[in-house]
Amino acid sequence: MKPRRLIWASSALCLLIASCDKNKSTSAAAPSGNEKSDSLAADRAALEDERMELERHKLEEERAALDEEKAALEAEREARLADREQDADQRDLTLEERQRALADREIDLRDREGELADREAGLSDRELERAGQDSLDDWEPEPVADYQEPVADYGTFYEDLQPYGSWVETPTYGYVYQPTICVQDTSWRPYTRGRWACTNRGWAWVSDEPFGWACFHYGRWTLINGRGWVWVPGDEWAPSWVCWREGGDCVGWAPLPPETLCYRGHGWGKDVEGDFGIGHGCFTFVHCKNMADPIWRHCLPINQNGILINQTTNITNIHVDHDRVVSGGPRFEKLRQLIGRPWPLYQLDTDRFQGLRDLAHRNAELRGNRLTVFAPSMNTRWNAELKPQRVTAKWDNVKVERAESGIKPEWTDRFREAREKQKEQAVAWKRDNAGSEDMKKQLQANREKVMEAQKTYQAKQQELIEARREKLTEKLTEKREQQQASKEKTLPGMANRQPAKPDKTTQEAPTGTDKPTLAERQRELAERVRGNRGQQGQGEGVAQAEAPRATPDRTARPDNTPLPEGMTRNGRDRQPQLQKQEQPLQRGQGNDGAVAQDNNRRQQLEDARAQQQEQVRQRQEENRQRQEEARQNQEKSRTDAEEGTRRQQMEEARRQQQEAAREKADQARQQQDERQRQMEENRQRQQEQARDQQEQARRQAEENGRRQQQEQMQRQQQEQARQQQEERARAQQEERARQQEQARQQQEERAREQQERARQQEEQRARQQEEMQRRQEEARQRQEENARQQEQARQQQEQARQQQEQARQQQQEESRRQQEESRRQQEESRRQDDERNRKQQEESQRQRGGR
C-alpha cells in the first residue's frame, strides 16, 4: 500500500507545479488571441503527456508491488507445503513405529502363550492330578532353619490396615477389623475382589484390595448380624482360609470362622461346615468356566445359594505338609478343561522380609508362572498385649450369623481357652521383659536371621526350578524330534503334489503326532507375523527382485491355495531344475532345429518366470495394503479407546459411585424415617383405641344390662376393623420392602459394573506398573552387581593391606628378636667376663694368702 500512496502524492505535486507554471506564463505575457489558444493547447498536450507518464509509472510500480506480494505468497505457500510434508512424514514414521511396536507386542504375546502352552504340556499326569488338592513336593525345597522366626507382630496389622477401615473392640473376639468398603457397599463379601490362582500349595487368593495381603491369608472372617463382615487377626499364614463346595458346573467357597483359630498347624476337612455352622449366606458361587477371570463380575446371586448348596458337596482339604499350610480345594485339571484356554499352574514364592522395608512388595505379584506373596511370620508371644492406636467403637452385643444347626459348644470352649492361654503367655512375657524395647530388639535379631535364611531358601528353590526346567526342555525337545521324524516320513509322498484341501479325517484326528499342539500353533502364528513385518520393511524393490532370491517367509502361503505353474511352496522358481533336466538334451543335439527348439523353450521359461514374478509382486502388494489398512484400523481404535474413553469412564465411574452412595444413604435415611413415623402413628393409634375402649367400658359398666349386648357387638366390629387395618398396613410394608429390594439389587448391579470397569482400568495400570517395576528391578540388580564388585575390590584391598600389615609386624618381630638375641649375647659375654674377673681375683687372693 505504501508505493501506491507515494505515486498518488507525486502525481498531485506534479499537477500543482504545472498549474503554477501555467499561471506564471499567462501572467508574465499577455499574448494575442491566437497565440493564447495555441499556448493553451500546447499546455494541455504537455499536461496530458505528463499525466499519462505518471499513470504509466504508477502502473509499473503497482505491478512490481503485486509481483513482490505474489512472490511472498508463493514462498509462504511453499513453506507451508514443506511443513505439511514434513509433518506427514513424521506422522508416517510415528505410525510405522507404532505398528512395529504393536507387531512386537503381538509376537511377544504369541511367544508367551506358546511358552505357557509348553509349560502346561510339561506338567506330568501326577502333578495335574494333585494340583489344587495336595502340595507338589519337588516344587519347593525343604524348610530352612530360622526361616519361620517371627519378624513382625500384630502391631503391623494395627498400623497398616488403619487407613482402609476401622478397629472395633468386641467381648468375644477382641479387636476386630472392618474395611470401609464393607460399610459403603452392603453387598461386599470376602474373597470376591480378586482372582484365584492354583499353586504348588493349593489355591491362593490374589486380592485387588490394599488390605488383602493380611486379611485373606492371616486370621478369619465372620458375619455379624446388623454389622456386616469383620476380620479377626491371626498369626498363621496360608494361601487362603476357605471351605470349598463343588458340584455340576459350579464351585463355591466361604471364609472359615474365627473359632478355627483355636488350633495352630491344624487341618480342616469336609466336616468344618457342619461343626462351625457356616451358613448358606456366607458362600460365594461362580460357574467353573469363570474361575480364571476376576471373580467379582461372575458371582452368582446370593438368593440362589439355597439351591446351589443342595446341588454341591463339601470338598474342603486344608492340611499341613512340612510345616506349610496347603489350601486344597477343587481339582485344577477339571477346571482348566472347562475354562478352555491356557491357565498356568503357579510357583508360589514367599517373601518373609522384603515387604517390611518396601510397601510396594506387599501385594501379590503374578509374573509368568510365578506368584510372589508377602508372608512374614507373626507368631510372637506378646501379640495378645498389643492394642490398636485408635479404636472406633466397642460392640457389647455381638450376634454371629450361622446356620440353623449352629456351632458345636466344644469348639467355642476351645477357642475361649486358646485366647486365655495367649493372654497368659503375653502377660508372662511382659513380666519377664522390659517392654517395647525388648520387642524391637528381638524382632530385629529375628529379621537378620530370616534375611540370611531367605537367601539360602531362594537359592535352593532356584536350583529346583532350573532342574525342572531342564527336564521340561528335554521332554519338549524329544517331542519335537518325534514330530519332525513323523513329518519327514510323510514328506516324500507329498513332494510332487500340490496341496489340496484338508479332509475331515485330517482335521479331526484326535490322536497321533501329526496333530499340531497349541504351542506349535502359537509359534507358527508368531513366525507369520514376523514374515509380514519383513514384507513391510523391504518395499517395492524387493518385491520386484528375482524369484530365486525370495525368502520363504515372503512367499510362503498360510492357506492351501495352489501355486502358479513353475513355483514351489518355498517361493523359488523351478526353472533351474527344468534347465538341469534339459542340459543333456542340448548336449546331445547338434542341428539347428534342436537349437531353435531349445531357444523356444528357454523363451517360454523366461516368459513364465516374468509372469510368475509379476503375480508374486501383485500378491505382495495386496497383502501389504491389507496389512496397512488393518494396522491403521487397529491404531485408530486403540487411540480412540485409550484417549477418548479412559478419562470419561473414570470420571463417570467416580461420579456414579458417589451418586449411588448418596442415593443409597438418602434412601436408607428416608426408609428409617418412614419406619419410625409409621411406628409412631401405630403406637398413637393403639393408645387412642385403648383409651376409647376404656372410656366405653366405663360407660357401659354404668349402664344397665340392656346395653351389654350392644357393647359386645361394637367390640367385635372394632376388632375386625383393627385386624383389617393391620393387614392393610402389613401388605403395604411388604410391597414397599419388595420395591426397595428391587431398587437395591439394581443399584448393586450398576455399582458392580462400575467397579468392574474401574478394576479393568486398574489392572491395565497395574500391568504398566509391573513393567516399570521390572525395569527398576533390573536396574537395581545391576546396581547391586556393581556394588558387589566394588565390595569385592574393597575386600581385596583390605586383604592386601592386612597382608602388608602382617609382613610389617613380622619384620618388626624379627628385628625385635634379633635385638633381644644381641642383648642376650652381650649380657652373656659380660657375665662371662665378670665370672672370669672374679675367678682371677679369687686366684690372686689365694696366691697372696699362700705367701
Coordinates of N, CA and C in Angstrom, one line a residue, residues 4 59-75:
R4 N 1.7 2.8 -3.6 CA 0.6 3.5 -4.2 C 0.4 4.9 -3.7
L59 N 1.4 2.6 -12.7 CA 1.0 1.2 -13.0 C 2.2 0.2 -12.9
E60 N 3.4 0.7 -13.4 CA 4.6 -0.2 -13.3 C 4.9 -0.4 -11.8
E61 N 4.8 0.6 -11.0 CA 5.1 0.4 -9.5 C 4.1 -0.6 -8.9
E62 N 2.8 -0.4 -9.3 CA 1.8 -1.3 -8.7 C 2.0 -2.7 -9.2
R63 N 2.5 -2.9 -10.5 CA 2.7 -4.2 -11.0 C 3.9 -4.8 -10.2
A64 N 4.9 -4.0 -10.0 CA 6.1 -4.5 -9.2 C 5.7 -4.9 -7.8
A65 N 4.8 -4.1 -7.1 CA 4.4 -4.4 -5.8 C 3.6 -5.7 -5.8
L66 N 2.7 -5.9 -6.8 CA 1.9 -7.1 -6.9 C 2.8 -8.3 -7.1
D67 N 3.9 -8.1 -8.0 CA 4.8 -9.2 -8.2 C 5.5 -9.6 -6.9
E68 N 5.9 -8.6 -6.1 CA 6.5 -8.9 -4.8 C 5.6 -9.7 -3.9
E69 N 4.3 -9.2 -3.8 CA 3.3 -9.9 -2.9 C 3.1 -11.3 -3.4
K70 N 3.0 -11.5 -4.8 CA 2.8 -12.8 -5.3 C 4.0 -13.7 -5.0
A71 N 5.2 -13.2 -5.1 CA 6.4 -14.0 -4.7 C 6.4 -14.3 -3.2
A72 N 6.0 -13.4 -2.4 CA 6.0 -13.6 -0.9 C 4.9 -14.7 -0.6
L73 N 3.7 -14.6 -1.3 CA 2.7 -15.6 -1.1 C 3.1 -17.0 -1.6
E74 N 3.8 -17.0 -2.7 CA 4.3 -18.3 -3.2 C 5.3 -18.9 -2.3
A75 N 6.2 -18.1 -1.7 CA 7.2 -18.6 -0.8 C 6.5 -19.1 0.5

